[in-house]
Amino acid sequence: MSDMTISLSSRHGRRASTAAGTTARYIVLCLAAIIAAFPFLWMLLSSFKSSGELMLYPPTFLPREWEFSNFTQVFEQAPFGRFYANSLFVAVCATAGQVITSLAAGYAFARLDFPGKNIVFGVLLAALLVPFELVFAPLVDLLSALHWLNTYQGLIVPNIGSILGTFLFRQFFRNMSTEIEEAAQLDGAGIWRRFWSIVVPMAGPMIGAFSILSFVYNWNNYFFQLVVVTKSQLFTVQLGLATFRTVDSASSFNLLMAASTLAIIPVVIVYLLLQKQIINAISGQLR
Amino acid sequence: MAAHQPAKAKPRRAAWAPGYVFITPTTVLLTLFYLYPLVRTIIYSFTNWNPAGFRAPHGVGFTNYINLFHDDTFLMAFRTTLIFVVIVVPVAMASGLLLAALMRTPLRGRTALRTLIFLPFIAPTVGSALIFTYLATPFGGLFNIPVRLFGHAAIPFLTTAPWSLVAVIIFSIWTQVGYTMIIYSSAMSVIPTSYYEAATMDGANSFRQFFYLTVPLVNPTTAFLSVTGTLTALQAFTQIQILTRGGPTGQSTTLLYWVYQQGFVTFNGGAATAGAVVLLVIGLIVATVQLRFFGRREPVDLQ
């Protein structure tokens, strides 16, 4: 009898503590979500306020008057359409290049046999430890000698080789079964046919995940774009956006926020649409 | 046997060809655009190279390296980098670990919360740093509301020491927490729920489960994040360029930003490349030490 009351009360106690625990979890998580997301909401609201309203103390939450003219002014000052076209072109080309070259190299390092394979792979792994940011000065020197500064090829080609991609595809093919490929080989399918009709389709999920990683990286690759491009015709979204940050931006925070909105909102929309794939691709780096 | 061998070697050599073809693009590109500049960086660090100049660089021995350690701006950048890494990496990791643990078991609205918390990591850094310039401005910036509530005059955070470095640190943590959370979540998702059930049976409360079960089991992830997080922090550039330009008077200049300024603003190629080599060596040492430190503990294999 007394046993039963004890177990009942402890179960009741546990349920109460679980409810309190859930509330505590919600408080912390909601606080984190607000800290993470509020600046973006604030940017969006601010992009519709007048420059005078932005300096008010205490600040207003919703715009008193919705100033759509901030956006037309931004477009007058900077060709954002052009910036988007440049960013899209550069990121798509670099991503396609990274996926194709990494897929081929990763497959070869994992499955094909040839002398010197491990030495080459080992040397290339050194590139993983060398962030481009550290060797930018001689790299810019090299691109200048090639007359590639201020060109699309200069923005794209140096980013195509990817040791991370090669490494990820190599891991992928090492863990994948070789049976189907061997069966096709017995049926007389040559290496090229096997690669295109069996290997590439089987690597589909990995190609998708790596494309996302690669695209995000290339889209946000500000430092590289900054040192390679000085002409505004070649400005990407990041470079064009950074020109709004002047020493004295105090008077034009409305334009600054409108420009930031133009740069961030499309990315946020794509992220919300593909969030599951994007998060899986980024957390999948580990496996 | 002897007659058999050449017959076998021939198709074999032909079979090697596809391998070389497949690795050629990656190998050539990485060699040209990473390894060659790396070698040049090391060579230039022993010369008086001027990236904007027309004279051929000539060797100066270890002068650049010796100068580095007599250069107050470099030493200050070294100190700033140390402060930056030591604060940003652990705080971002601990916050991510906590948030991931809070999300481990199902919760209504969990996906939405995760999506929002991850947002700063995926948003373009230039744009989100521009938002922070507005938040930190004395002209209507939200960060100045508490300052004004206490009756102080508004502080121009981004151009005042030590606030400029504080702003860069807070911004960096803000962008990284979503990433560490996602990586920890993914590590926690493979821990069998039976472990937690057993712990609950034994009367371990949530705190004990967190410290004695979750934390040790995600140890390999902690090692991974501390290495990649440190390397990322050492490469911090965009937020510094947008928020503070390293200022005021170099107060928020990290080593990489110092290297950038030497190479691209003052065209002191020798100092820039020597600084880059020092930074590279620091990165390698930190990665090795961290992997050793975490590797020494009992590895936990769940698969």
Short mmCIF file of N, CA and C in Angstrom, two decimals, chain B residues 116-274:
data_model
loop_
_atom_site.label_atom_id
_atom_site.label_comp_id
_atom_site.label_asym_id
_atom_site.label_seq_id
_atom_site.Cartn_x
_atom_site.Cartn_y
_atom_site.Cartn_z
N LEU B 116 14.93 29.02 -37.26
CA LEU B 116 15.23 30.41 -36.90
C LEU B 116 16.63 30.54 -36.32
N ILE B 117 17.01 29.60 -35.44
CA ILE B 117 18.32 29.71 -34.78
C ILE B 117 19.46 29.53 -35.79
N PHE B 118 19.19 28.76 -36.85
CA PHE B 118 20.23 28.50 -37.86
C PHE B 118 20.36 29.65 -38.86
N LEU B 119 19.33 30.51 -38.90
CA LEU B 119 19.28 31.58 -39.89
C LEU B 119 20.55 32.45 -39.99
N PRO B 120 21.11 32.93 -38.85
CA PRO B 120 22.29 33.80 -38.98
C PRO B 120 23.48 33.12 -39.66
N PHE B 121 23.56 31.78 -39.54
CA PHE B 121 24.69 31.10 -40.17
C PHE B 121 24.56 31.09 -41.69
N ILE B 122 23.34 30.98 -42.18
CA ILE B 122 23.13 30.83 -43.61
C ILE B 122 23.03 32.20 -44.31
N ALA B 123 22.66 33.24 -43.57
CA ALA B 123 22.50 34.56 -44.19
C ALA B 123 23.87 35.10 -44.62
N PRO B 124 23.93 35.80 -45.76
CA PRO B 124 25.21 36.36 -46.22
C PRO B 124 25.81 37.29 -45.17
N THR B 125 27.08 37.07 -44.85
CA THR B 125 27.71 37.80 -43.75
C THR B 125 27.74 39.31 -43.99
N VAL B 126 27.96 39.72 -45.24
CA VAL B 126 28.02 41.17 -45.50
C VAL B 126 26.70 41.81 -45.08
N GLY B 127 25.59 41.19 -45.45
CA GLY B 127 24.28 41.74 -45.13
C GLY B 127 24.03 41.76 -43.64
N SER B 128 24.30 40.63 -42.96
CA SER B 128 23.99 40.61 -41.53
C SER B 128 24.93 41.53 -40.76
N ALA B 129 26.16 41.69 -41.24
CA ALA B 129 27.07 42.63 -40.57
C ALA B 129 26.57 44.07 -40.75
N LEU B 130 25.96 44.35 -41.92
CA LEU B 130 25.40 45.69 -42.11
C LEU B 130 24.25 45.96 -41.15
N ILE B 131 23.45 44.91 -40.87
CA ILE B 131 22.38 45.08 -39.87
C ILE B 131 23.00 45.47 -38.53
N PHE B 132 24.10 44.81 -38.18
CA PHE B 132 24.76 45.11 -36.91
C PHE B 132 25.32 46.53 -36.88
N THR B 133 25.75 47.05 -38.05
CA THR B 133 26.24 48.43 -38.03
C THR B 133 25.10 49.37 -37.65
N TYR B 134 23.89 49.04 -38.11
CA TYR B 134 22.76 49.87 -37.72
C TYR B 134 22.40 49.67 -36.25
N LEU B 135 22.41 48.41 -35.79
CA LEU B 135 22.08 48.13 -34.39
C LEU B 135 23.06 48.83 -33.44
N ALA B 136 24.32 48.96 -33.88
CA ALA B 136 25.36 49.47 -32.98
C ALA B 136 25.58 50.98 -33.11
N THR B 137 24.90 51.60 -34.04
CA THR B 137 25.14 53.03 -34.25
C THR B 137 24.58 53.87 -33.08
N PRO B 138 25.22 55.02 -32.81
CA PRO B 138 24.63 55.92 -31.80
C PRO B 138 23.39 56.63 -32.34
N PHE B 139 23.18 56.57 -33.66
CA PHE B 139 22.03 57.28 -34.25
C PHE B 139 20.84 56.34 -34.38
N GLY B 140 20.21 56.02 -33.27
CA GLY B 140 19.00 55.21 -33.33
C GLY B 140 19.23 53.71 -33.26
N GLY B 141 20.46 53.28 -32.96
CA GLY B 141 20.73 51.84 -32.88
C GLY B 141 20.17 51.24 -31.59
N LEU B 142 19.62 50.02 -31.70
CA LEU B 142 18.97 49.40 -30.54
C LEU B 142 19.95 49.12 -29.40
N PHE B 143 21.22 48.82 -29.73
CA PHE B 143 22.19 48.51 -28.67
C PHE B 143 22.40 49.69 -27.72
N ASN B 144 22.04 50.87 -28.19
CA ASN B 144 22.26 52.03 -27.35
C ASN B 144 21.07 52.33 -26.43
N ILE B 145 19.98 51.58 -26.57
CA ILE B 145 18.82 51.84 -25.72
C ILE B 145 19.14 51.65 -24.23
N PRO B 146 19.76 50.50 -23.85
CA PRO B 146 20.11 50.38 -22.43
C PRO B 146 21.07 51.46 -21.97
N VAL B 147 22.00 51.85 -22.82
CA VAL B 147 22.96 52.90 -22.46
C VAL B 147 22.21 54.19 -22.15
N ARG B 148 21.26 54.51 -22.99
CA ARG B 148 20.51 55.76 -22.79
C ARG B 148 19.57 55.65 -21.59
N LEU B 149 19.03 54.44 -21.35
CA LEU B 149 18.14 54.27 -20.21
C LEU B 149 18.86 54.59 -18.91
N PHE B 150 20.18 54.30 -18.89
CA PHE B 150 20.95 54.60 -17.68
C PHE B 150 21.46 56.04 -17.70
N GLY B 151 20.99 56.81 -18.66
CA GLY B 151 21.31 58.22 -18.66
C GLY B 151 22.63 58.60 -19.30
N HIS B 152 23.32 57.62 -19.91
CA HIS B 152 24.58 57.94 -20.59
C HIS B 152 24.31 58.49 -21.98
N ALA B 153 25.28 59.16 -22.54
CA ALA B 153 25.19 59.55 -23.94
C ALA B 153 25.41 58.30 -24.79
N ALA B 154 24.80 58.27 -25.97
CA ALA B 154 24.92 57.10 -26.84
C ALA B 154 26.38 56.85 -27.19
N ILE B 155 26.75 55.56 -27.22
CA ILE B 155 28.14 55.19 -27.51
C ILE B 155 28.26 54.77 -28.98
N PRO B 156 29.21 55.32 -29.73
CA PRO B 156 29.45 54.79 -31.08
C PRO B 156 30.27 53.49 -30.97
N PHE B 157 29.57 52.38 -30.74
CA PHE B 157 30.23 51.12 -30.38
C PHE B 157 31.33 50.70 -31.36
N LEU B 158 31.07 50.89 -32.67
CA LEU B 158 32.00 50.33 -33.66
C LEU B 158 33.28 51.15 -33.79
N THR B 159 33.29 52.35 -33.26
CA THR B 159 34.50 53.16 -33.38
C THR B 159 35.09 53.50 -32.02
N THR B 160 34.65 52.77 -30.98
CA THR B 160 35.18 53.01 -29.64
C THR B 160 35.78 51.72 -29.10
N ALA B 161 37.01 51.80 -28.58
CA ALA B 161 37.59 50.64 -27.90
C ALA B 161 37.06 50.62 -26.49
N PRO B 162 36.84 49.46 -25.89
CA PRO B 162 37.00 48.12 -26.45
C PRO B 162 35.76 47.60 -27.17
N TRP B 163 34.76 48.48 -27.33
CA TRP B 163 33.47 48.00 -27.83
C TRP B 163 33.55 47.44 -29.25
N SER B 164 34.46 47.98 -30.08
CA SER B 164 34.52 47.50 -31.46
C SER B 164 34.85 46.01 -31.49
N LEU B 165 35.81 45.59 -30.64
CA LEU B 165 36.15 44.17 -30.60
C LEU B 165 35.00 43.36 -30.01
N VAL B 166 34.35 43.91 -28.99
CA VAL B 166 33.20 43.23 -28.38
C VAL B 166 32.13 43.00 -29.45
N ALA B 167 31.89 44.02 -30.28
CA ALA B 167 30.87 43.90 -31.32
C ALA B 167 31.24 42.79 -32.31
N VAL B 168 32.50 42.75 -32.72
CA VAL B 168 32.95 41.71 -33.67
C VAL B 168 32.79 40.33 -33.02
N ILE B 169 33.13 40.23 -31.74
CA ILE B 169 33.01 38.95 -31.03
C ILE B 169 31.54 38.51 -30.94
N ILE B 170 30.67 39.43 -30.53
CA ILE B 170 29.26 39.08 -30.39
C ILE B 170 28.68 38.68 -31.75
N PHE B 171 29.03 39.42 -32.77
CA PHE B 171 28.53 39.09 -34.11
C PHE B 171 28.99 37.69 -34.52
N SER B 172 30.26 37.38 -34.27
CA SER B 172 30.79 36.07 -34.69
C SER B 172 30.12 34.93 -33.95
N ILE B 173 29.88 35.13 -32.65
CA ILE B 173 29.17 34.10 -31.88
C ILE B 173 27.76 33.93 -32.44
N TRP B 174 27.12 35.06 -32.69
CA TRP B 174 25.73 35.05 -33.20
C TRP B 174 25.63 34.25 -34.50
N THR B 175 26.64 34.37 -35.39
CA THR B 175 26.55 33.63 -36.66
C THR B 175 26.92 32.16 -36.49
N GLN B 176 27.72 31.82 -35.47
CA GLN B 176 28.24 30.45 -35.35
C GLN B 176 27.35 29.50 -34.54
N VAL B 177 26.55 30.06 -33.62
CA VAL B 177 25.78 29.20 -32.71
C VAL B 177 24.86 28.24 -33.49
N GLY B 178 24.22 28.73 -34.55
CA GLY B 178 23.34 27.87 -35.33
C GLY B 178 24.09 26.68 -35.89
N TYR B 179 25.32 26.92 -36.33
CA TYR B 179 26.12 25.85 -36.92
C TYR B 179 26.49 24.80 -35.86
N THR B 180 27.02 25.25 -34.71
CA THR B 180 27.40 24.28 -33.68
C THR B 180 26.17 23.51 -33.20
N MET B 181 25.02 24.20 -33.13
CA MET B 181 23.79 23.52 -32.70
C MET B 181 23.42 22.39 -33.66
N ILE B 182 23.48 22.70 -34.97
CA ILE B 182 23.10 21.69 -35.97
C ILE B 182 24.05 20.49 -35.92
N ILE B 183 25.34 20.76 -35.78
CA ILE B 183 26.31 19.66 -35.76
C ILE B 183 26.11 18.81 -34.50
N TYR B 184 25.91 19.49 -33.35
CA TYR B 184 25.65 18.73 -32.11
C TYR B 184 24.34 17.95 -32.21
N SER B 185 23.32 18.55 -32.81
CA SER B 185 22.03 17.85 -32.95
C SER B 185 22.22 16.58 -33.74
N SER B 186 23.00 16.69 -34.81
CA SER B 186 23.21 15.53 -35.65
C SER B 186 23.98 14.44 -34.90
N ALA B 187 24.91 14.86 -34.02
CA ALA B 187 25.65 13.87 -33.22
C ALA B 187 24.72 13.22 -32.19
N MET B 188 23.82 14.02 -31.60
CA MET B 188 22.93 13.49 -30.57
C MET B 188 21.87 12.56 -31.15
N SER B 189 21.55 12.77 -32.44
CA SER B 189 20.48 11.97 -33.02
C SER B 189 20.88 10.50 -33.16
N VAL B 190 22.16 10.18 -33.09
CA VAL B 190 22.55 8.77 -33.20
C VAL B 190 22.76 8.12 -31.84
N ILE B 191 22.57 8.89 -30.74
CA ILE B 191 22.66 8.27 -29.42
C ILE B 191 21.36 7.49 -29.18
N PRO B 192 21.44 6.18 -28.89
CA PRO B 192 20.22 5.39 -28.72
C PRO B 192 19.38 5.92 -27.54
N THR B 193 18.06 6.02 -27.75
CA THR B 193 17.20 6.53 -26.69
C THR B 193 17.20 5.60 -25.47
N SER B 194 17.58 4.33 -25.71
CA SER B 194 17.60 3.39 -24.58
C SER B 194 18.58 3.83 -23.50
N TYR B 195 19.66 4.52 -23.89
CA TYR B 195 20.62 5.03 -22.89
C TYR B 195 19.92 5.97 -21.93
N TYR B 196 19.11 6.87 -22.52
CA TYR B 196 18.43 7.85 -21.68
C TYR B 196 17.35 7.18 -20.84
N GLU B 197 16.67 6.19 -21.44
CA GLU B 197 15.64 5.47 -20.68
C GLU B 197 16.26 4.78 -19.48
N ALA B 198 17.41 4.15 -19.71
CA ALA B 198 18.10 3.47 -18.61
C ALA B 198 18.50 4.47 -17.53
N ALA B 199 19.00 5.62 -17.96
CA ALA B 199 19.42 6.64 -17.00
C ALA B 199 18.23 7.15 -16.20
N THR B 200 17.08 7.30 -16.87
CA THR B 200 15.88 7.76 -16.18
C THR B 200 15.45 6.73 -15.14
N MET B 201 15.49 5.45 -15.54
CA MET B 201 15.15 4.36 -14.61
C MET B 201 16.03 4.44 -13.37
N ASP B 202 17.31 4.75 -13.57
CA ASP B 202 18.24 4.83 -12.45
C ASP B 202 18.07 6.11 -11.65
N GLY B 203 17.13 6.94 -12.07
CA GLY B 203 16.83 8.15 -11.30
C GLY B 203 17.69 9.34 -11.64
N ALA B 204 18.41 9.30 -12.77
CA ALA B 204 19.24 10.45 -13.14
C ALA B 204 18.34 11.54 -13.73
N ASN B 205 18.44 12.75 -13.21
CA ASN B 205 17.62 13.83 -13.75
C ASN B 205 18.24 14.40 -15.02
N SER B 206 17.57 15.36 -15.63
CA SER B 206 18.01 15.90 -16.92
C SER B 206 19.42 16.46 -16.85
N PHE B 207 19.75 17.13 -15.74
CA PHE B 207 21.08 17.72 -15.63
C PHE B 207 22.15 16.65 -15.62
N ARG B 208 21.90 15.60 -14.81
CA ARG B 208 22.88 14.52 -14.75
C ARG B 208 22.98 13.83 -16.10
N GLN B 209 21.84 13.63 -16.76
CA GLN B 209 21.86 12.98 -18.08
C GLN B 209 22.69 13.80 -19.07
N PHE B 210 22.54 15.13 -18.97
CA PHE B 210 23.27 16.01 -19.87
C PHE B 210 24.77 15.88 -19.63
N PHE B 211 25.18 15.98 -18.34
CA PHE B 211 26.61 16.01 -18.06
C PHE B 211 27.27 14.64 -18.11
N TYR B 212 26.54 13.58 -17.75
CA TYR B 212 27.18 12.27 -17.68
C TYR B 212 26.89 11.37 -18.87
N LEU B 213 25.93 11.78 -19.70
CA LEU B 213 25.59 10.94 -20.86
C LEU B 213 25.84 11.70 -22.16
N THR B 214 25.13 12.81 -22.33
CA THR B 214 25.20 13.54 -23.60
C THR B 214 26.61 14.08 -23.85
N VAL B 215 27.15 14.81 -22.88
CA VAL B 215 28.44 15.47 -23.11
C VAL B 215 29.55 14.47 -23.45
N PRO B 216 29.72 13.38 -22.68
CA PRO B 216 30.78 12.43 -23.07
C PRO B 216 30.51 11.78 -24.44
N LEU B 217 29.24 11.52 -24.76
CA LEU B 217 28.94 10.82 -26.00
C LEU B 217 29.17 11.70 -27.24
N VAL B 218 29.09 13.00 -27.08
CA VAL B 218 29.33 13.87 -28.24
C VAL B 218 30.78 14.38 -28.26
N ASN B 219 31.63 13.76 -27.45
CA ASN B 219 33.03 14.20 -27.38
C ASN B 219 33.73 14.29 -28.74
N PRO B 220 33.56 13.29 -29.63
CA PRO B 220 34.23 13.42 -30.94
C PRO B 220 33.76 14.66 -31.70
N THR B 221 32.48 14.99 -31.55
CA THR B 221 31.95 16.19 -32.21
C THR B 221 32.56 17.44 -31.61
N THR B 222 32.73 17.42 -30.28
CA THR B 222 33.36 18.56 -29.62
C THR B 222 34.78 18.77 -30.17
N ALA B 223 35.50 17.66 -30.37
CA ALA B 223 36.84 17.76 -30.93
C ALA B 223 36.79 18.36 -32.33
N PHE B 224 35.89 17.84 -33.14
CA PHE B 224 35.74 18.34 -34.52
C PHE B 224 35.42 19.83 -34.53
N LEU B 225 34.45 20.22 -33.69
CA LEU B 225 34.01 21.63 -33.69
C LEU B 225 35.08 22.56 -33.14
N SER B 226 35.86 22.07 -32.16
CA SER B 226 36.86 22.97 -31.62
C SER B 226 37.97 23.22 -32.64
N VAL B 227 38.29 22.21 -33.43
CA VAL B 227 39.30 22.40 -34.47
C VAL B 227 38.76 23.28 -35.60
N THR B 228 37.62 22.90 -36.17
CA THR B 228 37.08 23.69 -37.29
C THR B 228 36.69 25.09 -36.81
N GLY B 229 36.17 25.20 -35.59
CA GLY B 229 35.78 26.51 -35.06
C GLY B 229 36.98 27.42 -34.90
N THR B 230 38.08 26.87 -34.40
CA THR B 230 39.30 27.67 -34.23
C THR B 230 39.82 28.12 -35.59
N LEU B 231 39.84 27.20 -36.56
CA LEU B 231 40.33 27.58 -37.89
C LEU B 231 39.43 28.64 -38.51
N THR B 232 38.11 28.49 -38.34
CA THR B 232 37.18 29.51 -38.86
C THR B 232 37.43 30.85 -38.18
N ALA B 233 37.63 30.82 -36.86
CA ALA B 233 37.84 32.07 -36.12
C ALA B 233 39.14 32.74 -36.57
N LEU B 234 40.17 31.93 -36.82
CA LEU B 234 41.45 32.50 -37.28
C LEU B 234 41.29 33.16 -38.65
N GLN B 235 40.28 32.70 -39.44
CA GLN B 235 40.07 33.26 -40.77
C GLN B 235 39.01 34.36 -40.80
N ALA B 236 38.55 34.80 -39.64
CA ALA B 236 37.49 35.82 -39.61
C ALA B 236 37.94 37.04 -40.40
N PHE B 237 37.16 37.44 -41.36
CA PHE B 237 37.53 38.61 -42.16
C PHE B 237 36.34 39.52 -42.44
N THR B 238 35.28 38.95 -43.05
CA THR B 238 34.18 39.76 -43.54
C THR B 238 33.58 40.65 -42.44
N GLN B 239 33.31 40.06 -41.28
CA GLN B 239 32.65 40.84 -40.23
C GLN B 239 33.54 42.00 -39.78
N ILE B 240 34.87 41.77 -39.76
CA ILE B 240 35.77 42.85 -39.33
C ILE B 240 35.80 43.95 -40.39
N GLN B 241 35.86 43.53 -41.66
CA GLN B 241 35.90 44.50 -42.76
C GLN B 241 34.64 45.37 -42.76
N ILE B 242 33.48 44.76 -42.53
CA ILE B 242 32.24 45.52 -42.59
C ILE B 242 32.00 46.32 -41.30
N LEU B 243 32.24 45.68 -40.15
CA LEU B 243 31.86 46.34 -38.90
C LEU B 243 32.84 47.43 -38.51
N THR B 244 34.14 47.13 -38.50
CA THR B 244 35.07 48.07 -37.87
C THR B 244 36.28 48.42 -38.72
N ARG B 245 36.52 47.72 -39.82
CA ARG B 245 37.77 47.88 -40.58
C ARG B 245 38.98 47.74 -39.66
N GLY B 246 38.84 46.91 -38.63
CA GLY B 246 39.97 46.67 -37.73
C GLY B 246 40.16 47.75 -36.67
N GLY B 247 39.38 48.80 -36.71
CA GLY B 247 39.61 49.94 -35.85
C GLY B 247 38.87 49.89 -34.54
N PRO B 248 38.91 50.92 -33.72
CA PRO B 248 39.76 52.09 -33.95
C PRO B 248 41.23 51.81 -33.60
N THR B 249 42.10 52.41 -34.37
CA THR B 249 43.56 52.24 -34.25
C THR B 249 43.97 50.78 -34.00
N GLY B 250 43.45 49.90 -34.84
CA GLY B 250 43.87 48.51 -34.79
C GLY B 250 43.32 47.70 -33.63
N GLN B 251 42.37 48.26 -32.88
CA GLN B 251 41.87 47.56 -31.69
C GLN B 251 41.11 46.29 -32.03
N SER B 252 40.52 46.18 -33.22
CA SER B 252 39.81 44.95 -33.57
C SER B 252 40.44 44.28 -34.78
N THR B 253 41.75 44.52 -34.97
CA THR B 253 42.48 43.89 -36.07
C THR B 253 43.01 42.52 -35.63
N THR B 254 42.52 41.46 -36.28
CA THR B 254 43.05 40.14 -35.99
C THR B 254 44.23 39.88 -36.92
N LEU B 255 44.91 38.74 -36.72
CA LEU B 255 46.10 38.45 -37.54
C LEU B 255 45.77 38.43 -39.02
N LEU B 256 44.67 37.78 -39.41
CA LEU B 256 44.35 37.69 -40.83
C LEU B 256 44.06 39.09 -41.38
N TYR B 257 43.36 39.89 -40.61
CA TYR B 257 43.04 41.24 -41.08
C TYR B 257 44.31 42.07 -41.20
N TRP B 258 45.24 41.85 -40.29
CA TRP B 258 46.54 42.52 -40.34
C TRP B 258 47.27 42.11 -41.63
N VAL B 259 47.27 40.80 -41.93
CA VAL B 259 47.91 40.30 -43.16
C VAL B 259 47.27 40.96 -44.39
N TYR B 260 45.95 41.05 -44.38
CA TYR B 260 45.24 41.66 -45.50
C TYR B 260 45.66 43.12 -45.67
N GLN B 261 45.72 43.83 -44.55
CA GLN B 261 46.09 45.25 -44.66
C GLN B 261 47.52 45.43 -45.15
N GLN B 262 48.43 44.58 -44.67
CA GLN B 262 49.82 44.67 -45.14
C GLN B 262 49.91 44.38 -46.63
N GLY B 263 49.15 43.39 -47.07
CA GLY B 263 49.25 42.99 -48.47
C GLY B 263 48.48 43.89 -49.42
N PHE B 264 47.35 44.41 -48.95
CA PHE B 264 46.45 45.08 -49.89
C PHE B 264 46.32 46.57 -49.65
N VAL B 265 46.69 47.04 -48.48
CA VAL B 265 46.53 48.46 -48.20
C VAL B 265 47.89 49.14 -48.21
N THR B 266 48.86 48.58 -47.48
CA THR B 266 50.18 49.21 -47.43
C THR B 266 51.19 48.53 -48.36
N PHE B 267 50.78 47.46 -49.05
CA PHE B 267 51.62 46.76 -50.02
C PHE B 267 52.97 46.35 -49.48
N ASN B 268 52.96 45.90 -48.24
CA ASN B 268 54.19 45.39 -47.64
C ASN B 268 54.16 43.86 -47.74
N GLY B 269 54.52 43.36 -48.93
CA GLY B 269 54.36 41.94 -49.23
C GLY B 269 55.16 41.03 -48.33
N GLY B 270 56.38 41.44 -47.97
CA GLY B 270 57.22 40.60 -47.11
C GLY B 270 56.56 40.39 -45.77
N ALA B 271 56.09 41.49 -45.16
CA ALA B 271 55.44 41.38 -43.85
C ALA B 271 54.15 40.57 -43.97
N ALA B 272 53.38 40.81 -45.04
CA ALA B 272 52.11 40.09 -45.21
C ALA B 272 52.34 38.59 -45.31
N THR B 273 53.30 38.18 -46.14
CA THR B 273 53.52 36.74 -46.32
C THR B 273 54.12 36.11 -45.06
N ALA B 274 55.02 36.84 -44.39
CA ALA B 274 55.58 36.30 -43.14
C ALA B 274 54.46 36.14 -42.11
#
